[in-house]
mmCIF file of C-alpha atoms and ligand atoms in Angstrom:
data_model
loop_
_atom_site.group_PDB
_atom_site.id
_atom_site.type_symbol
_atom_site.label_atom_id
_atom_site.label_comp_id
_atom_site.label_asym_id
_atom_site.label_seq_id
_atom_site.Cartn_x
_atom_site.Cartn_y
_atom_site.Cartn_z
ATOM 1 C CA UNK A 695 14.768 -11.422 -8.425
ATOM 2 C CA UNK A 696 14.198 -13.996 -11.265
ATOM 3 C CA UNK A 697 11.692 -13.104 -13.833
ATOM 4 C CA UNK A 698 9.686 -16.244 -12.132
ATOM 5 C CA UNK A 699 8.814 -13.504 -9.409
ATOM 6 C CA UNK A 700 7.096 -10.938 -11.700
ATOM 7 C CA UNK A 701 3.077 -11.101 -11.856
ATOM 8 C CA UNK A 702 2.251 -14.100 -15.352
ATOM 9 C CA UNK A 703 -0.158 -13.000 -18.153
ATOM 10 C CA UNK A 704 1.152 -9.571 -16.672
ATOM 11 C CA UNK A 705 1.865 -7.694 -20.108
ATOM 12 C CA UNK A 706 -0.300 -6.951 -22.341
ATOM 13 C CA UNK A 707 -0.120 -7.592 -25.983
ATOM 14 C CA UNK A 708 0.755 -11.105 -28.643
ATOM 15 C CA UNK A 709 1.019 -14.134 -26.456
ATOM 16 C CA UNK A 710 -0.151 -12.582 -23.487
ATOM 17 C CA UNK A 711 -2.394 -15.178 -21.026
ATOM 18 C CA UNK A 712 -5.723 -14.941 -20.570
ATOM 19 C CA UNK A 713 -7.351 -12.398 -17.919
ATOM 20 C CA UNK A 714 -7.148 -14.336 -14.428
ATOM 21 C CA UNK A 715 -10.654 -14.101 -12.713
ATOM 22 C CA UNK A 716 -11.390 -14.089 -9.505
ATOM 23 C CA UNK A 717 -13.302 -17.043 -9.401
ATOM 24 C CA UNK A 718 -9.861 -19.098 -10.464
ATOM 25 C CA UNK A 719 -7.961 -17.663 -7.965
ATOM 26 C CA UNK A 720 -10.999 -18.724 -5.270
ATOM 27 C CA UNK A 721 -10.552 -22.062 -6.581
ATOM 28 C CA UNK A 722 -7.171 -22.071 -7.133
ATOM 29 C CA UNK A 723 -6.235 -21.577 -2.524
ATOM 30 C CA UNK A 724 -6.521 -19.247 -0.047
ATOM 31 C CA UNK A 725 -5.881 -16.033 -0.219
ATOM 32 C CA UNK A 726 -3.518 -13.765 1.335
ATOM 33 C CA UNK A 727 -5.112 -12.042 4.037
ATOM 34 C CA UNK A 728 -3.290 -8.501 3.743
ATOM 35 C CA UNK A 729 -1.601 -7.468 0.796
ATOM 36 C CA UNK A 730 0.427 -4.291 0.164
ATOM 37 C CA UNK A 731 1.001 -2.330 -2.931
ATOM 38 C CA UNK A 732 4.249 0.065 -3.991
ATOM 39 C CA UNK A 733 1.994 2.471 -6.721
ATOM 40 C CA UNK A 734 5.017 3.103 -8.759
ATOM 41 C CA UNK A 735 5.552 4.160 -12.148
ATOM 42 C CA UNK A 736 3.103 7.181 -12.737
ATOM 43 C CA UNK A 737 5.879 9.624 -14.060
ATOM 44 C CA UNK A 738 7.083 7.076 -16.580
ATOM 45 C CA UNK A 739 3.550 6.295 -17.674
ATOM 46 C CA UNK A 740 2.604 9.797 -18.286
ATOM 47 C CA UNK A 741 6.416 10.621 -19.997
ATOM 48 C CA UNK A 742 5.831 7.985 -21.920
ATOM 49 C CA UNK A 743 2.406 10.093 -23.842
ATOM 50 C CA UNK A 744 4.750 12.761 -23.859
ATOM 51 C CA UNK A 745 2.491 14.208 -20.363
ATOM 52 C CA UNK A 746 2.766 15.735 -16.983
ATOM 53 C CA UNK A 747 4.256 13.673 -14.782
ATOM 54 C CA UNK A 748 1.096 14.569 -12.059
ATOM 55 C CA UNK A 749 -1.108 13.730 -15.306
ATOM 56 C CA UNK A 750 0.268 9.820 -14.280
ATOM 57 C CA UNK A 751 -0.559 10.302 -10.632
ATOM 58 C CA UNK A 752 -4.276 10.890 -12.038
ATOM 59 C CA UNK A 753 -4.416 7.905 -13.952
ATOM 60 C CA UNK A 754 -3.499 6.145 -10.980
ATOM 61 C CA UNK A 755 -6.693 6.366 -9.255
ATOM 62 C CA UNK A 756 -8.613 4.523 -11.925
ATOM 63 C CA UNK A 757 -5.914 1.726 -10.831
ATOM 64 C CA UNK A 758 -6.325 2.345 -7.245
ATOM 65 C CA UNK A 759 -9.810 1.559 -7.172
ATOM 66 C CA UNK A 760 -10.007 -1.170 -9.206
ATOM 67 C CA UNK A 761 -7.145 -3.347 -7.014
ATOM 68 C CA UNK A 762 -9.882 -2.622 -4.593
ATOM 69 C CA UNK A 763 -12.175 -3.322 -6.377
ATOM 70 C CA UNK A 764 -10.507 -6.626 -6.970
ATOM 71 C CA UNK A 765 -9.471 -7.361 -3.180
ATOM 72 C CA UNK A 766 -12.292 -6.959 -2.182
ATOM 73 C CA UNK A 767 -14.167 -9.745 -4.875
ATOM 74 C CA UNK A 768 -11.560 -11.743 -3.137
ATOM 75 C CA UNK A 769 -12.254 -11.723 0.262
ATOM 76 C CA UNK A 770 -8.905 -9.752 0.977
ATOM 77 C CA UNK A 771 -9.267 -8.070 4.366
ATOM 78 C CA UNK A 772 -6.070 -6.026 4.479
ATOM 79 C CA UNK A 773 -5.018 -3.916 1.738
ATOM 80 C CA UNK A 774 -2.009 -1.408 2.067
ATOM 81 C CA UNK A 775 -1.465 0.830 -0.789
ATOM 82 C CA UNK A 776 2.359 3.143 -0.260
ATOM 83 C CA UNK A 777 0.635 6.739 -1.202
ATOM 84 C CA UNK A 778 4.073 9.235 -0.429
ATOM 85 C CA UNK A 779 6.655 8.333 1.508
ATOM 86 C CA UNK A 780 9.029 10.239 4.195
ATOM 87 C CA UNK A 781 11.432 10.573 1.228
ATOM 88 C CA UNK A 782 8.751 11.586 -1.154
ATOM 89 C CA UNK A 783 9.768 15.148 -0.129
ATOM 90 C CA UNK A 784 12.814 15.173 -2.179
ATOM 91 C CA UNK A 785 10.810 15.866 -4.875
ATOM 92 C CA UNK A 786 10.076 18.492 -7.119
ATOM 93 C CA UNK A 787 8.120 21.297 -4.867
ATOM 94 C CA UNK A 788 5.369 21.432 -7.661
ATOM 95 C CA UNK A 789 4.464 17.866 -7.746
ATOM 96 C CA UNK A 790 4.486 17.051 -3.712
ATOM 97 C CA UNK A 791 2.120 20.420 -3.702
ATOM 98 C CA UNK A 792 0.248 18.517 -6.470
ATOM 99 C CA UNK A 793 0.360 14.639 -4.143
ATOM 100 C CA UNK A 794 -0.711 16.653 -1.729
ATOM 101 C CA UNK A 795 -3.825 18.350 -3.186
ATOM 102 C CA UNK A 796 -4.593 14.653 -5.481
ATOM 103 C CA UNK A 797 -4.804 13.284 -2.185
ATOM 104 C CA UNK A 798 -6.867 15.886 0.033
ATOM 105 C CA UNK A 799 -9.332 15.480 -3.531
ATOM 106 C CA UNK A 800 -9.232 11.890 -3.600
ATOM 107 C CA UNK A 801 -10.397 11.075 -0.579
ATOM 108 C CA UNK A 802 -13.012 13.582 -0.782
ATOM 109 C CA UNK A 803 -13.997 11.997 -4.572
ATOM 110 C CA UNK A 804 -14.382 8.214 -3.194
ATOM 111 C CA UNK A 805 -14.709 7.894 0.235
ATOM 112 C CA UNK A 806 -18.309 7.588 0.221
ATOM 113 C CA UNK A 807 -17.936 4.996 -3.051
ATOM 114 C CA UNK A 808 -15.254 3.142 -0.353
ATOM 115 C CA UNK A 809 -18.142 3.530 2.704
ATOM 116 C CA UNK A 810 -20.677 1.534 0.846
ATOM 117 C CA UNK A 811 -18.584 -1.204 -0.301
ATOM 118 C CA UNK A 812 -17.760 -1.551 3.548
ATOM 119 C CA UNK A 813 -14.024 -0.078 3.543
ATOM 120 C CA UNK A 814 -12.248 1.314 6.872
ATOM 121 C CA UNK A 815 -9.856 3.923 5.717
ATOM 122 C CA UNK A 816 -7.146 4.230 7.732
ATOM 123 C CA UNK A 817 -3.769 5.844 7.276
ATOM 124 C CA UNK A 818 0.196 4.847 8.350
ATOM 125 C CA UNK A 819 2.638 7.391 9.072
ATOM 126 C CA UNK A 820 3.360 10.403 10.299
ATOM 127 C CA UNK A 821 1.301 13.438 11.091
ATOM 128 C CA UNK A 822 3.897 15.762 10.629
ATOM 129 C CA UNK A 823 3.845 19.678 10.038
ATOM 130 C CA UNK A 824 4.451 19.260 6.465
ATOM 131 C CA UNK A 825 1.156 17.966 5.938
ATOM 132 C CA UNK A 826 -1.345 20.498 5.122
ATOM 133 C CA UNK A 827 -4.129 20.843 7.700
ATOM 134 C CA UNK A 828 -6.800 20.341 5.073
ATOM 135 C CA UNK A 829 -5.197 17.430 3.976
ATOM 136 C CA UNK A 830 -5.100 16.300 7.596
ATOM 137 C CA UNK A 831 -8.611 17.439 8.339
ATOM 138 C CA UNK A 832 -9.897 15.169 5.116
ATOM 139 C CA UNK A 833 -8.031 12.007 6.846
ATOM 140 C CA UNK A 834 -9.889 12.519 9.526
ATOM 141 C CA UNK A 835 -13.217 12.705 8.030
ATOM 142 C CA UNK A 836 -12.638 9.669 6.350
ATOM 143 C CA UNK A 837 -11.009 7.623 9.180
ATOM 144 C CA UNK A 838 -14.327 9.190 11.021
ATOM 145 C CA UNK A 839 -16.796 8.040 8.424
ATOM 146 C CA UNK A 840 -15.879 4.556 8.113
ATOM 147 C CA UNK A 841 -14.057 3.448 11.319
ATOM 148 C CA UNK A 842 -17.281 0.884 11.855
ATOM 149 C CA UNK A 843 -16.562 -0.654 8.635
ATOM 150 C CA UNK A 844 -15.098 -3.950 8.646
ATOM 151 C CA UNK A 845 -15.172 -5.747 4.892
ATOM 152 C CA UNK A 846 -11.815 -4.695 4.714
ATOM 153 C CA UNK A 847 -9.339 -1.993 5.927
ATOM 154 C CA UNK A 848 -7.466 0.308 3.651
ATOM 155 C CA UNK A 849 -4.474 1.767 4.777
ATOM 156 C CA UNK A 850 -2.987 4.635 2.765
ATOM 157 C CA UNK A 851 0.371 4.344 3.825
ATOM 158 C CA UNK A 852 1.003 8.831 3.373
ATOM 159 C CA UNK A 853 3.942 10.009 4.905
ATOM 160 C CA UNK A 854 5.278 6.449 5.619
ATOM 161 C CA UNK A 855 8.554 5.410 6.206
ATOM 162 C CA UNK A 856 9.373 1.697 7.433
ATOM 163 C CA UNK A 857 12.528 3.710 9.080
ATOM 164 C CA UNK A 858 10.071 6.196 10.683
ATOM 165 C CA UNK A 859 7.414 3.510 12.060
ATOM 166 C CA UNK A 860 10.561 2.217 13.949
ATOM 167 C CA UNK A 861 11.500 5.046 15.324
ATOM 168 C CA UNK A 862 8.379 6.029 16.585
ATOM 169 C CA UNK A 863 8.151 2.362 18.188
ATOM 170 C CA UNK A 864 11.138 3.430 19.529
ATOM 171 C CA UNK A 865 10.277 6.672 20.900
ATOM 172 C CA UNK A 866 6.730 5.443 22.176
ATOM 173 C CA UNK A 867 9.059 2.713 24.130
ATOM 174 C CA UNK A 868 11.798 5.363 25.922
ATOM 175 C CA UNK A 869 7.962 7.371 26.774
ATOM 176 C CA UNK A 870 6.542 4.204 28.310
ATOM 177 C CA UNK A 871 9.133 3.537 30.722
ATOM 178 C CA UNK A 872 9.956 0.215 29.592
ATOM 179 C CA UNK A 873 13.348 -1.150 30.691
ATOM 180 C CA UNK A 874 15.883 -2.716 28.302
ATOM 181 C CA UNK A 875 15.267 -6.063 29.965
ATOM 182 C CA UNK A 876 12.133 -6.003 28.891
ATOM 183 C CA UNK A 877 12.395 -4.428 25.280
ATOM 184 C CA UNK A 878 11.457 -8.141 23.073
ATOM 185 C CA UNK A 879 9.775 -8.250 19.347
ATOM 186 C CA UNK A 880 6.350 -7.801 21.196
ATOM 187 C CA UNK A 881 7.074 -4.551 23.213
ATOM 188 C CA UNK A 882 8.033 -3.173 19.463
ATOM 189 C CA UNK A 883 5.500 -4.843 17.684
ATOM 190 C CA UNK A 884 2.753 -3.294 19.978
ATOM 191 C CA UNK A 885 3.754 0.224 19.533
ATOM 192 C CA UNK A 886 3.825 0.205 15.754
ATOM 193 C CA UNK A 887 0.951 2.053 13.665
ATOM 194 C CA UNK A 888 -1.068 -0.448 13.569
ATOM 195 C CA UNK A 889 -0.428 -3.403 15.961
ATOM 196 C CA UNK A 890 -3.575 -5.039 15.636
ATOM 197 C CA UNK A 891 -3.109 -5.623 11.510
ATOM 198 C CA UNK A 892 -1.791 -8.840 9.981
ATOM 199 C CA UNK A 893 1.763 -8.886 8.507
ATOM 200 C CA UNK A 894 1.402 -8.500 4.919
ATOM 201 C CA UNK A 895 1.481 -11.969 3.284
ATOM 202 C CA UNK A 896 2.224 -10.401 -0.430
ATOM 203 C CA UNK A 897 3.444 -7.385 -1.159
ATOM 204 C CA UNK A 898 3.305 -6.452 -5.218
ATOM 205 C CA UNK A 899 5.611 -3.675 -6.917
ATOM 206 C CA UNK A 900 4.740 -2.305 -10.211
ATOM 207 C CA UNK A 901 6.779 -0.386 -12.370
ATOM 208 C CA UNK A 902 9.655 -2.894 -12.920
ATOM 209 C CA UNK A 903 11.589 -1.610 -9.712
ATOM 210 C CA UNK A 904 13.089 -4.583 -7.590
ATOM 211 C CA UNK A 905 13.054 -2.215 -4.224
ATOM 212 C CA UNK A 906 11.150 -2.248 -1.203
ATOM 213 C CA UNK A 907 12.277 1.880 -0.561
ATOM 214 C CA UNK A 908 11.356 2.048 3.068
ATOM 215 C CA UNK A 909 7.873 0.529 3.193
ATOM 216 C CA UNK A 910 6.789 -1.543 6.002
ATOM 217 C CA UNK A 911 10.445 -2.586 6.906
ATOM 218 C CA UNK A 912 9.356 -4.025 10.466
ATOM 219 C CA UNK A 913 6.371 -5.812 9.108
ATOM 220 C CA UNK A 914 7.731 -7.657 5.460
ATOM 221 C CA UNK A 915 10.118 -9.716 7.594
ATOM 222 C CA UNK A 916 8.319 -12.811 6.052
ATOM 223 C CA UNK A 917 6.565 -11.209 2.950
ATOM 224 C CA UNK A 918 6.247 -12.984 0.154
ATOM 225 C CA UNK A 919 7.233 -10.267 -2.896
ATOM 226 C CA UNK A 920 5.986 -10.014 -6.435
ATOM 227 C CA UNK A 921 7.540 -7.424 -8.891
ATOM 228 C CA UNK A 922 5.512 -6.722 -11.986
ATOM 229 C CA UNK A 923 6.549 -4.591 -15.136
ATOM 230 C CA UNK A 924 3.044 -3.282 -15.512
ATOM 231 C CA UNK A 925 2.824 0.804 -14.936
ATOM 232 C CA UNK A 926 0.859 1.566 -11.828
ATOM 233 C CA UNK A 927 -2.255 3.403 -14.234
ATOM 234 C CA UNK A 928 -2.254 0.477 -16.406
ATOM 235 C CA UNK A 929 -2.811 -1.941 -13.005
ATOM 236 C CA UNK A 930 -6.178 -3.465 -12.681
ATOM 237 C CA UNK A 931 -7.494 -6.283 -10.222
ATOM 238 C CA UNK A 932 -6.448 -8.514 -13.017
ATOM 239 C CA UNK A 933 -2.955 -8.045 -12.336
ATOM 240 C CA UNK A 934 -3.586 -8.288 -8.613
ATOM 241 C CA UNK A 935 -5.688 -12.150 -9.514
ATOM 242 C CA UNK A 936 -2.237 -13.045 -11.110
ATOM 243 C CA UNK A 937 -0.128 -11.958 -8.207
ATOM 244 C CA UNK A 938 -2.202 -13.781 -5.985
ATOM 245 C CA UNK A 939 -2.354 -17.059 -8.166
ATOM 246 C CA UNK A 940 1.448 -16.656 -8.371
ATOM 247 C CA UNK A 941 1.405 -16.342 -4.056
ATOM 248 C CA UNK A 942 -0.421 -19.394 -4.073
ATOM 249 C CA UNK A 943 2.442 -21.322 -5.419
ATOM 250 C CA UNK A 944 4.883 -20.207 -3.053
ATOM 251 C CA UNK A 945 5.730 -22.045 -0.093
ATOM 252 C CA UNK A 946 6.208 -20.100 2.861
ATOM 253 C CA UNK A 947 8.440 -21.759 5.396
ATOM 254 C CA UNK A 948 9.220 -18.829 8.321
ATOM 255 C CA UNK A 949 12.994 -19.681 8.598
ATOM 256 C CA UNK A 950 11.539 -23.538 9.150
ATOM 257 C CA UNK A 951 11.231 -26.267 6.814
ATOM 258 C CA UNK A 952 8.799 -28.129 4.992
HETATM 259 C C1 FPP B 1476 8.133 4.134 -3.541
HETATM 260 O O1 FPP B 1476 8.994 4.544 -4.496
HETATM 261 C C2 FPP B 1476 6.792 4.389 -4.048
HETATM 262 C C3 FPP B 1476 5.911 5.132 -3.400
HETATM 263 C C4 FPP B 1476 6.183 5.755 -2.088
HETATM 264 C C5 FPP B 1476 4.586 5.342 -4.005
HETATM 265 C C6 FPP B 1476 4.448 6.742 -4.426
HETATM 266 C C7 FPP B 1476 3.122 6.873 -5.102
HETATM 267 C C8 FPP B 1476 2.652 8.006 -5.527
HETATM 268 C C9 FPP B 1476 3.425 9.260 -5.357
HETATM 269 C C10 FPP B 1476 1.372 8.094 -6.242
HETATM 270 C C11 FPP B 1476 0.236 7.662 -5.430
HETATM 271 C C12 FPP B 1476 -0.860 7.366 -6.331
HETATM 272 C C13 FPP B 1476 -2.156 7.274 -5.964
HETATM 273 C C14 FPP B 1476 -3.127 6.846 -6.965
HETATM 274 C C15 FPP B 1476 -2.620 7.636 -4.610
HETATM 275 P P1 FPP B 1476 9.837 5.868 -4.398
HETATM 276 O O2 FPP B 1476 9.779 6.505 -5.725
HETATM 277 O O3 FPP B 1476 9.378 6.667 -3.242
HETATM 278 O O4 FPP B 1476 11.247 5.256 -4.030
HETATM 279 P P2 FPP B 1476 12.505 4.983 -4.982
HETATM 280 O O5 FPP B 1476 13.159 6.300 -5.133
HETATM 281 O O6 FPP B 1476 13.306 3.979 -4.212
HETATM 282 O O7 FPP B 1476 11.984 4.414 -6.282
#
């Protein structure tokens, strides 16, 4: 990727751009309808104060809810945000025990602050044993609590893998009988997570990591993708005004031409 695809006015500090506002980007063109977020780059923010890596994962909340915050000022009525991942297990025992528990606690914190600013939360991946059961039982709740919302859905994409959503597609294909004759982009399609959500049209990384690591490998086909230098805790809706200014001026062409 050329440095043309990270976020502009992006890093902080002399001859940095001005803020984007919303407002600019509402003048500026549409809007993506979904956008999807790799969180990445808590551990090097925190090692970077000389902290906890988990002490990064924190911070990352404030940044969570403020790309909300700012999708939802925008009119954005899909947001994805990559929370752990299949391979997110490979990691030290101590800090998936902590995602684990920062999870169960954020949900609990700002679910209700989500419910009155009209969010569905919804969650992409699998339901697997090595979830804790509270952890499980506080999805539910929230999926529960604001299923009838419809400003815009969030989907924490916990225990994800792009690899694993295919599978399952798969699997839920071989269970439903259907013959290879008849086994088209559709027949997948429909038995993904979520079949009835967009394609992401933007999908931002932060952290300075040119990767897509297993997220939403069925549905980016056509994605366009923004990398950003930024640190996840240090991302505010700011950063996600400049992304989407910088969407506008791509041109999407589907394999096609203009
Ligand atoms: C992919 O990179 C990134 C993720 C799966 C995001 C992980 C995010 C968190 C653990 C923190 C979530 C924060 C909040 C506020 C809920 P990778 O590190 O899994 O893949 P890589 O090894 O290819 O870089």
């Amino acid at each position: 990727m050329s440095t043309t695809d990270r976020v502009p006015g992006s890093h902080a500090g002399a001859g940095a751009s001005e803020p984007v506002r919303a407002s600019d980007v509402l003048a500026n063109g549409s809007v993506p309808a979904h956008v999807a977020c790799v969180m990445d780059g808590n551990g090097r923010w925190a090692s970077a104060r000389g902290l906890p890596r988990t002490d990064g994962h924190a911070a990352g909340e404030a940044a969570l809810l403020d790309a909300v915050e700012g999708a939802l000022e925008l009119g954005i009525s899909w947001l994805t945000m990559y929370a752990f991942s299949t391979e997110n297990w490979r990691r030290p025992a101590d800090e998936v025990r902590y995602l684990m528990g920062f999870n169960e606690s954020l949900l609990a914190r700002r679910r209700d602050e989500l419910h009155d600013k009209g969010v569905r939360i919804r969650f992409a991946g699998r339901r697997d044993w090595r979830v804790p059961r509270r952890v499980l039982k506080r999805m539910d709740e929230s999926i529960a609590l604001t299923e009838h919302n419809r400003r815009m859905t969030l989907t924490m994409a916990f225990n994800y893998g792009g690899r694993a959503e295919i599978v399952d597609a798969v699997r839920r294909l071989v269970a439903d009988g259907v013959p290879a004759s008849k086994v088209d982009e559709r027949a997948i399609r429909s038995r993904l997570y979520f079949p009835d959500q967009p394609d992401p049209d933007l999908v931002v990384r932060t952290s300075g990591e040119h990767r897509i690591s297993n997220f939403l490998l069925w549905e980016l086909a056509y994605s366009e993708l923004l990398f950003t230098d930024v640190l996840w805790p240090d991302f505010r809706r700011e950063h996600l005004f400049a992304a989407v200014v910088e969407f506008q001026r791509r041109q999407r062409r589907y394999g096609g031409v203009t």
